[in-house]
Every structure is written in C-alpha cells, then in structure tokens.
C-alpha cells in the first residue's frame, strides 16, 4: 500500500492541493507577510534595545541588548523637561484636534447642505490652499506673530494658545474637504423630514447628522491628532523656552548636538511618545476602516 511518504514529491499535496500550486497561489503571500512584519518590527526592536541599553549611547546599541536597565527613562525625566513637553503636546494635540473637527464639521455641513454666494469659490480656495506646504508661510506667520506677541503676549511666541491657533487653522481645509465628501453621501431627505417636524438647523446637525458621520469624525480626528503631536517645523520656530516646547521640538534637542551620548534617552522618549497615538488609534479603530472606505469611494 502506497503511503504519503512514498508518493513522488510532485504529487504530494497540502490540504488537497499540490505543494507547487499551493505556494504559487497562497504560499508566496505568507512569505511576503512574514517579510513585511519583520521589516516593520526591526526599527521597533532597535529602539527598544536602545532605550534599555545601560550605556545609553548610539555606538553601544545592539539589535538584541546584552543588558537591560531603566536608567534612560529615569534620566529622561530628571535631566530634561520631558514631562512639560509631554503635557504640552497632549494639550495642544487634543484641544486643536477637537476644535478643528468641530469647526470643520460645521463648515462641511454648510458646504454640503446649503447653497449660498461664494460656495464654489470657497471650496476651491480651501483646495488650493492645501496644495502649498506649511514651511512656505513660515516667514509671513513669524512676522505676524512678532506683532501679535507685542500686543497680546498671551497668544504670542512660547505660548500654547498661539500654536493652538496655527494648528487649528492648518487642519481646517483638509478636514472640511474630507467631511464634505462624507456629508454628501447622506440623503437630504433626513434633513427635510426633521425640518418638517419642526427641527432647526442646529438640531438637525447635532441630533441627526453628527451620529451618522461618526466614522469620518474619527478619521479626521486621528489624522489631526497625529499631525499636531508630530508637527515640528512651526513648533520649532515658535517655541524656544524649555518649558514651552512640544515633544517633537524637545526630543530633537536631545540629539541635535550630542546624538551619540543622548541616544538612549531619545529612544526612551520615542517609546513614551508613541503611547498617546496608539491609545487614540485603539479607541477609534472601529470607526477608522468604515470612515476611510466611505470617504474614498463616495467622496
């Protein structure tokens, strides 16, 4: 009686399929997936190894650490103003994201549901503004805030509220366009039915429309939060005092002059910096897929 081991290699099967056919149809995908996971985990493992490296230098960091110590984390809080940077970034990113989402939702609702003079020009203007990168307006904004600092120091340089206004303004255009495409997918009969029942525009917006557009709110909120907490160019220009810096600016200062000596603290800081973004992503993940696909297909 012929067994599987005695059968020719070409005729052996995996779950009813020849091995060659299985690899051509499915197996290569597993190989690509394993390579992609290994490629994505490599920098994370290196940063974790550097954060736990007792020496805390770049030259002594290895992929697999030979020793482990939390001294880099201790030095990060004792020798730097990391706690202030962390708090400033959370405050700016959270408040700016919430404010930009709320204002963008109001603007998107108006552009989607109402017809008024200048509507098309306003939409085109928002789209054209997004074509230019932020660093092109750094000089103009710097000159404006030089005057603002002299007149209203509370929203000038080295203040979180001045940077909050900039972050909120830079996110409005893109968020408004994303939300408008999602708002357009909702049938207008919902608004008309609620209006016939005596609901105002505010009641229609807050009680009917907003619950239906929760996925796109989650997507734009996540993008705005990540963009604000990782922003460096504008924050580096406007924040110079150690206590007012954000995580991006403060962490850059650790490796700007002495990259080798402070690399351990820098790696420890990057691990802690990733925690807020991961938590926000986990909280919003059930909305993200539906929000991205609906905006891409119907927007």
mmCIF file of C-alpha atoms in Angstrom:
data_model
loop_
_atom_site.group_PDB
_atom_site.id
_atom_site.type_symbol
_atom_site.label_atom_id
_atom_site.label_comp_id
_atom_site.label_asym_id
_atom_site.label_seq_id
_atom_site.Cartn_x
_atom_site.Cartn_y
_atom_site.Cartn_z
ATOM 1 C CA UNK A 1 0.000 0.000 0.000
ATOM 2 C CA UNK A 2 1.455 3.360 -1.062
ATOM 3 C CA UNK A 3 1.730 5.970 1.686
ATOM 4 C CA UNK A 4 2.119 9.762 1.527
ATOM 5 C CA UNK A 5 5.839 9.446 2.293
ATOM 6 C CA UNK A 6 6.305 7.005 -0.595
ATOM 7 C CA UNK A 7 4.487 9.208 -3.104
ATOM 8 C CA UNK A 8 6.503 11.315 -5.570
ATOM 9 C CA UNK A 9 7.284 14.857 -4.435
ATOM 10 C CA UNK A 10 5.380 16.383 -7.350
ATOM 11 C CA UNK A 11 2.193 14.596 -6.296
ATOM 12 C CA UNK A 12 2.308 15.426 -2.576
ATOM 13 C CA UNK A 13 -0.468 17.799 -1.541
ATOM 14 C CA UNK A 14 -1.146 20.335 1.124
ATOM 15 C CA UNK A 15 -4.815 20.316 2.119
ATOM 16 C CA UNK A 16 -5.744 18.678 -1.148
ATOM 17 C CA UNK A 17 -3.523 20.849 -3.394
ATOM 18 C CA UNK A 18 -0.072 20.121 -4.817
ATOM 19 C CA UNK A 19 2.675 21.946 -2.943
ATOM 20 C CA UNK A 20 3.831 23.840 -6.006
ATOM 21 C CA UNK A 21 0.339 25.104 -6.762
ATOM 22 C CA UNK A 22 -0.278 25.995 -3.117
ATOM 23 C CA UNK A 23 2.875 28.131 -2.958
ATOM 24 C CA UNK A 24 2.068 29.838 -6.264
ATOM 25 C CA UNK A 25 -1.452 30.742 -5.117
ATOM 26 C CA UNK A 26 -1.164 31.253 -1.353
ATOM 27 C CA UNK A 27 2.285 30.445 -0.007
ATOM 28 C CA UNK A 28 4.089 33.440 -1.502
ATOM 29 C CA UNK A 29 1.630 35.737 0.231
ATOM 30 C CA UNK A 30 2.587 34.269 3.590
ATOM 31 C CA UNK A 31 6.257 34.783 2.762
ATOM 32 C CA UNK A 32 5.652 38.415 1.821
ATOM 33 C CA UNK A 33 3.643 38.904 5.017
ATOM 34 C CA UNK A 34 6.426 37.475 7.178
ATOM 35 C CA UNK A 35 8.982 39.743 5.485
ATOM 36 C CA UNK A 36 6.752 42.787 5.937
ATOM 37 C CA UNK A 37 6.253 42.046 9.643
ATOM 38 C CA UNK A 38 9.988 41.505 10.146
ATOM 39 C CA UNK A 39 10.760 44.745 8.300
ATOM 40 C CA UNK A 40 8.274 46.730 10.411
ATOM 41 C CA UNK A 41 9.388 45.213 13.725
ATOM 42 C CA UNK A 42 13.104 45.802 13.119
ATOM 43 C CA UNK A 43 13.132 49.568 13.972
ATOM 44 C CA UNK A 44 10.847 48.998 16.965
ATOM 45 C CA UNK A 45 13.159 46.314 18.325
ATOM 46 C CA UNK A 46 16.196 48.537 17.763
ATOM 47 C CA UNK A 47 14.577 51.497 19.576
ATOM 48 C CA UNK A 48 13.525 49.244 22.460
ATOM 49 C CA UNK A 49 17.057 47.870 22.681
ATOM 50 C CA UNK A 50 18.490 51.409 22.705
ATOM 51 C CA UNK A 51 16.048 52.508 25.409
ATOM 52 C CA UNK A 52 17.060 49.608 27.654
ATOM 53 C CA UNK A 53 20.785 49.935 26.902
ATOM 54 C CA UNK A 54 22.541 50.749 30.217
ATOM 55 C CA UNK A 55 25.230 52.831 28.483
ATOM 56 C CA UNK A 56 22.668 54.956 26.622
ATOM 57 C CA UNK A 57 24.853 55.693 23.582
ATOM 58 C CA UNK A 58 24.292 55.051 19.897
ATOM 59 C CA UNK A 59 27.648 53.366 19.361
ATOM 60 C CA UNK A 60 26.957 50.764 22.074
ATOM 61 C CA UNK A 61 23.406 49.936 20.952
ATOM 62 C CA UNK A 62 22.777 46.473 19.503
ATOM 63 C CA UNK A 63 19.688 44.889 17.994
ATOM 64 C CA UNK A 64 19.489 42.406 20.870
ATOM 65 C CA UNK A 65 20.543 44.101 24.122
ATOM 66 C CA UNK A 66 23.094 42.357 26.294
ATOM 67 C CA UNK A 67 21.795 44.117 29.392
ATOM 68 C CA UNK A 68 18.634 45.896 30.491
ATOM 69 C CA UNK A 69 18.174 48.989 32.620
ATOM 70 C CA UNK A 70 15.576 51.708 33.082
ATOM 71 C CA UNK A 71 18.230 54.347 33.687
ATOM 72 C CA UNK A 72 17.480 56.087 30.375
ATOM 73 C CA UNK A 73 13.859 56.588 31.408
ATOM 74 C CA UNK A 74 14.943 57.955 34.779
ATOM 75 C CA UNK A 75 17.459 60.341 33.212
ATOM 76 C CA UNK A 76 14.853 61.490 30.708
ATOM 77 C CA UNK A 77 12.616 62.827 33.475
ATOM 78 C CA UNK A 78 15.418 64.007 35.787
ATOM 79 C CA UNK A 79 17.709 65.754 33.295
ATOM 80 C CA UNK A 80 15.182 67.142 30.814
ATOM 81 C CA UNK A 81 11.758 68.821 30.862
ATOM 82 C CA UNK A 82 10.154 65.779 29.227
ATOM 83 C CA UNK A 83 7.100 65.921 31.498
ATOM 84 C CA UNK A 84 6.384 69.512 30.350
ATOM 85 C CA UNK A 85 6.908 68.529 26.707
ATOM 86 C CA UNK A 86 4.552 65.591 27.062
ATOM 87 C CA UNK A 87 1.855 67.660 28.736
ATOM 88 C CA UNK A 88 2.188 70.480 26.202
ATOM 89 C CA UNK A 89 1.872 68.082 23.269
ATOM 90 C CA UNK A 90 -1.179 66.335 24.712
ATOM 91 C CA UNK A 91 -2.854 69.663 25.448
ATOM 92 C CA UNK A 92 -2.128 71.122 22.023
ATOM 93 C CA UNK A 93 -2.950 67.997 20.040
ATOM 94 C CA UNK A 94 -6.129 67.249 21.976
ATOM 95 C CA UNK A 95 -7.594 70.755 22.011
ATOM 96 C CA UNK A 96 -6.516 71.590 18.452
ATOM 97 C CA UNK A 97 -7.903 68.306 17.105
ATOM 98 C CA UNK A 98 -11.243 68.731 18.852
ATOM 99 C CA UNK A 99 -11.614 72.363 17.778
ATOM 100 C CA UNK A 100 -10.615 71.686 14.167
ATOM 101 C CA UNK A 101 -13.023 68.724 13.920
ATOM 102 C CA UNK A 102 -15.904 70.748 15.328
ATOM 103 C CA UNK A 103 -15.325 73.758 13.078
ATOM 104 C CA UNK A 104 -14.646 71.541 10.055
ATOM 105 C CA UNK A 105 -17.894 69.654 10.650
ATOM 106 C CA UNK A 106 -19.820 72.932 10.785
ATOM 107 C CA UNK A 107 -18.180 74.149 7.574
ATOM 108 C CA UNK A 108 -18.670 70.806 5.813
ATOM 109 C CA UNK A 109 -22.358 70.764 6.759
ATOM 110 C CA UNK A 110 -22.816 74.266 5.374
ATOM 111 C CA UNK A 111 -20.975 73.487 2.122
ATOM 112 C CA UNK A 112 -22.839 70.204 1.676
ATOM 113 C CA UNK A 113 -26.383 71.163 2.602
ATOM 114 C CA UNK A 114 -26.695 74.894 1.879
ATOM 115 C CA UNK A 115 -26.455 76.974 -1.278
ATOM 116 C CA UNK A 116 -25.066 80.473 -0.878
ATOM 117 C CA UNK A 117 -22.993 83.030 -2.765
ATOM 118 C CA UNK A 118 -19.309 82.168 -2.814
ATOM 119 C CA UNK A 119 -19.815 78.479 -2.025
ATOM 120 C CA UNK A 120 -17.909 77.162 -5.043
ATOM 121 C CA UNK A 121 -15.173 79.791 -4.688
ATOM 122 C CA UNK A 122 -14.770 78.917 -1.022
ATOM 123 C CA UNK A 123 -14.400 75.209 -1.758
ATOM 124 C CA UNK A 124 -11.831 75.846 -4.489
ATOM 125 C CA UNK A 125 -9.920 78.206 -2.207
ATOM 126 C CA UNK A 126 -9.720 75.564 0.521
ATOM 127 C CA UNK A 127 -8.459 73.050 -2.012
ATOM 128 C CA UNK A 128 -5.834 75.394 -3.471
ATOM 129 C CA UNK A 129 -4.505 76.370 -0.039
ATOM 130 C CA UNK A 130 -3.805 72.714 0.776
ATOM 131 C CA UNK A 131 -1.511 72.449 -2.262
ATOM 132 C CA UNK A 132 1.159 74.611 -0.611
ATOM 133 C CA UNK A 133 3.313 73.158 2.199
ATOM 134 C CA UNK A 134 3.411 74.778 5.607
ATOM 135 C CA UNK A 135 7.024 75.916 5.509
ATOM 136 C CA UNK A 136 6.234 78.344 2.671
ATOM 137 C CA UNK A 137 4.268 80.530 5.082
ATOM 138 C CA UNK A 138 6.720 80.357 7.997
ATOM 139 C CA UNK A 139 8.223 83.805 7.310
ATOM 140 C CA UNK A 140 4.843 85.502 6.956
ATOM 141 C CA UNK A 141 3.463 83.856 10.097
ATOM 142 C CA UNK A 142 6.636 84.715 12.019
ATOM 143 C CA UNK A 143 6.272 88.408 11.124
ATOM 144 C CA UNK A 144 2.590 88.375 12.051
ATOM 145 C CA UNK A 145 3.225 86.764 15.425
ATOM 146 C CA UNK A 146 6.063 89.164 16.147
ATOM 147 C CA UNK A 147 3.446 91.914 16.225
ATOM 148 C CA UNK A 148 0.916 89.693 18.000
ATOM 149 C CA UNK A 149 3.440 88.958 20.763
ATOM 150 C CA UNK A 150 3.943 92.667 21.391
ATOM 151 C CA UNK A 151 0.209 93.410 21.501
ATOM 152 C CA UNK A 152 -1.226 90.192 23.002
ATOM 153 C CA UNK A 153 1.540 88.181 24.706
ATOM 154 C CA UNK A 154 -0.938 85.513 25.841
ATOM 155 C CA UNK A 155 -1.250 84.189 22.267
ATOM 156 C CA UNK A 156 2.236 85.046 21.042
ATOM 157 C CA UNK A 157 5.546 83.206 20.980
ATOM 158 C CA UNK A 158 6.240 80.496 23.598
ATOM 159 C CA UNK A 159 2.551 80.132 24.430
ATOM 160 C CA UNK A 160 0.435 77.042 23.755
ATOM 161 C CA UNK A 161 -2.560 79.120 22.650
ATOM 162 C CA UNK A 162 -0.695 80.820 19.817
ATOM 163 C CA UNK A 163 0.463 77.473 18.479
ATOM 164 C CA UNK A 164 -3.051 76.116 19.012
ATOM 165 C CA UNK A 165 -4.467 78.756 16.648
ATOM 166 C CA UNK A 166 -1.936 77.801 13.981
ATOM 167 C CA UNK A 167 -2.601 74.073 14.290
ATOM 168 C CA UNK A 168 -6.342 74.596 14.176
ATOM 169 C CA UNK A 169 -6.093 76.768 11.079
ATOM 170 C CA UNK A 170 -3.816 74.423 9.147
ATOM 171 C CA UNK A 171 -6.142 71.438 9.702
ATOM 172 C CA UNK A 172 -9.416 73.122 8.763
ATOM 173 C CA UNK A 173 -9.033 72.960 4.989
ATOM 174 C CA UNK A 174 -8.230 69.261 4.600
ATOM 175 C CA UNK A 175 -10.731 68.190 7.268
ATOM 176 C CA UNK A 176 -13.508 70.243 5.689
ATOM 177 C CA UNK A 177 -12.956 68.598 2.311
ATOM 178 C CA UNK A 178 -12.902 65.101 3.786
ATOM 179 C CA UNK A 179 -16.057 65.698 5.797
ATOM 180 C CA UNK A 180 -17.940 67.338 2.936
ATOM 181 C CA UNK A 181 -17.481 64.240 0.788
ATOM 182 C CA UNK A 182 -18.928 62.143 3.589
ATOM 183 C CA UNK A 183 -21.793 64.570 4.249
ATOM 184 C CA UNK A 184 -22.755 64.418 0.571
ATOM 185 C CA UNK A 185 -23.414 60.666 0.891
ATOM 186 C CA UNK A 186 -26.177 61.220 3.448
ATOM 187 C CA UNK A 187 -29.643 61.591 1.884
ATOM 188 C CA UNK A 188 -31.091 65.068 2.159
ATOM 189 C CA UNK A 189 -34.472 63.540 2.950
ATOM 190 C CA UNK A 190 -33.235 63.163 6.530
ATOM 191 C CA UNK A 191 -32.852 66.921 6.846
ATOM 192 C CA UNK A 192 -36.178 67.588 5.153
ATOM 193 C CA UNK A 193 -38.065 65.147 7.364
ATOM 194 C CA UNK A 194 -36.587 66.647 10.521
ATOM 195 C CA UNK A 195 -37.345 70.172 9.294
ATOM 196 C CA UNK A 196 -40.952 69.201 8.600
ATOM 197 C CA UNK A 197 -41.168 68.025 12.217
ATOM 198 C CA UNK A 198 -40.039 71.440 13.426
ATOM 199 C CA UNK A 199 -36.317 70.817 13.947
ATOM 200 C CA UNK A 200 -33.907 73.694 13.460
ATOM 201 C CA UNK A 201 -30.620 73.508 11.547
ATOM 202 C CA UNK A 202 -28.745 73.116 14.839
ATOM 203 C CA UNK A 203 -30.976 70.244 15.955
ATOM 204 C CA UNK A 204 -30.628 68.516 12.583
ATOM 205 C CA UNK A 205 -26.853 68.862 12.731
ATOM 206 C CA UNK A 206 -26.278 67.737 16.324
ATOM 207 C CA UNK A 207 -29.004 65.100 16.718
ATOM 208 C CA UNK A 208 -29.233 63.540 13.258
ATOM 209 C CA UNK A 209 -26.176 64.278 11.139
ATOM 210 C CA UNK A 210 -23.335 64.008 13.665
ATOM 211 C CA UNK A 211 -24.224 60.465 14.876
ATOM 212 C CA UNK A 212 -24.290 59.291 11.237
ATOM 213 C CA UNK A 213 -20.888 60.775 10.376
ATOM 214 C CA UNK A 214 -19.050 59.360 13.405
ATOM 215 C CA UNK A 215 -16.627 57.325 11.193
ATOM 216 C CA UNK A 216 -15.320 60.362 9.309
ATOM 217 C CA UNK A 217 -15.088 62.314 12.564
ATOM 218 C CA UNK A 218 -12.894 59.541 13.962
ATOM 219 C CA UNK A 219 -10.669 59.501 10.869
ATOM 220 C CA UNK A 220 -10.183 63.261 10.728
ATOM 221 C CA UNK A 221 -9.695 63.380 14.482
ATOM 222 C CA UNK A 222 -6.966 60.745 14.338
ATOM 223 C CA UNK A 223 -5.224 62.476 11.418
ATOM 224 C CA UNK A 224 -5.428 65.855 13.138
ATOM 225 C CA UNK A 225 -4.107 64.414 16.413
ATOM 226 C CA UNK A 226 -1.167 62.668 14.747
ATOM 227 C CA UNK A 227 -0.360 65.739 12.659
ATOM 228 C CA UNK A 228 -0.422 68.038 15.687
ATOM 229 C CA UNK A 229 1.559 65.848 18.074
ATOM 230 C CA UNK A 230 4.253 65.132 15.452
ATOM 231 C CA UNK A 231 4.489 68.644 13.958
ATOM 232 C CA UNK A 232 7.990 70.074 14.173
ATOM 233 C CA UNK A 233 8.656 72.949 11.739
ATOM 234 C CA UNK A 234 6.212 75.525 13.108
ATOM 235 C CA UNK A 235 6.712 74.456 16.736
ATOM 236 C CA UNK A 236 10.483 74.748 16.396
ATOM 237 C CA UNK A 237 10.157 78.349 15.202
ATOM 238 C CA UNK A 238 7.610 79.499 17.772
ATOM 239 C CA UNK A 239 8.711 77.615 20.899
ATOM 240 C CA UNK A 240 12.158 78.406 22.296
ATOM 241 C CA UNK A 241 11.766 78.185 26.080
ATOM 242 C CA UNK A 242 12.388 74.673 27.515
ATOM 243 C CA UNK A 243 9.087 74.542 29.430
ATOM 244 C CA UNK A 244 7.006 75.559 26.404
ATOM 245 C CA UNK A 245 8.428 73.071 23.901
ATOM 246 C CA UNK A 246 6.461 70.166 22.498
ATOM 247 C CA UNK A 247 7.660 66.577 22.263
ATOM 248 C CA UNK A 248 8.923 66.929 18.690
ATOM 249 C CA UNK A 249 10.992 70.031 19.473
ATOM 250 C CA UNK A 250 12.260 68.791 22.821
ATOM 251 C CA UNK A 251 13.214 65.350 21.527
ATOM 252 C CA UNK A 252 15.048 66.904 18.597
ATOM 253 C CA UNK A 253 17.104 68.946 21.043
ATOM 254 C CA UNK A 254 18.362 65.754 22.687
ATOM 255 C CA UNK A 255 20.109 64.531 19.543
ATOM 256 C CA UNK A 256 20.777 67.816 17.707
ATOM 257 C CA UNK A 257 24.223 68.308 19.209
ATOM 258 C CA UNK A 258 25.132 65.101 21.081
ATOM 259 C CA UNK A 259 23.402 62.322 19.180
ATOM 260 C CA UNK A 260 25.677 59.561 20.422
ATOM 261 C CA UNK A 261 25.564 60.453 24.137
ATOM 262 C CA UNK A 262 21.805 61.080 24.460
ATOM 263 C CA UNK A 263 20.527 58.397 22.105
ATOM 264 C CA UNK A 264 19.353 56.164 24.951
ATOM 265 C CA UNK A 265 17.184 58.919 26.417
ATOM 266 C CA UNK A 266 15.955 59.778 22.919
ATOM 267 C CA UNK A 267 14.891 56.170 22.318
ATOM 268 C CA UNK A 268 13.135 56.040 25.694
ATOM 269 C CA UNK A 269 11.315 59.262 24.846
ATOM 270 C CA UNK A 270 10.154 57.950 21.480
ATOM 271 C CA UNK A 271 8.611 54.901 23.128
ATOM 272 C CA UNK A 272 6.700 57.096 25.583
ATOM 273 C CA UNK A 273 5.727 59.500 22.806
ATOM 274 C CA UNK A 274 4.044 56.692 20.858
ATOM 275 C CA UNK A 275 1.681 55.841 23.727
ATOM 276 C CA UNK A 276 -0.920 58.626 23.143
ATOM 277 C CA UNK A 277 -1.146 57.925 19.409
ATOM 278 C CA UNK A 278 -1.569 54.181 19.982
ATOM 279 C CA UNK A 279 -4.289 54.784 22.592
ATOM 280 C CA UNK A 280 -6.198 57.160 20.315
ATOM 281 C CA UNK A 281 -5.936 54.673 17.453
ATOM 282 C CA UNK A 282 -7.232 51.847 19.652
ATOM 283 C CA UNK A 283 -10.178 53.945 20.813
ATOM 284 C CA UNK A 284 -11.167 54.942 17.271
ATOM 285 C CA UNK A 285 -10.219 51.840 15.308
ATOM 286 C CA UNK A 286 -13.793 50.545 14.905
ATOM 287 C CA UNK A 287 -14.679 53.735 13.022
ATOM 288 C CA UNK A 288 -11.477 54.141 11.006
ATOM 289 C CA UNK A 289 -11.965 51.447 8.346
ATOM 290 C CA UNK A 290 -15.537 52.415 7.519
ATOM 291 C CA UNK A 291 -14.644 56.103 7.538
ATOM 292 C CA UNK A 292 -11.702 55.704 5.156
ATOM 293 C CA UNK A 293 -13.523 53.423 2.724
ATOM 294 C CA UNK A 294 -16.695 55.521 2.613
ATOM 295 C CA UNK A 295 -14.732 58.709 2.095
ATOM 296 C CA UNK A 296 -12.623 57.135 -0.639
ATOM 297 C CA UNK A 297 -15.490 55.529 -2.567
ATOM 298 C CA UNK A 298 -18.284 58.032 -2.186
ATOM 299 C CA UNK A 299 -16.402 61.280 -1.533
#
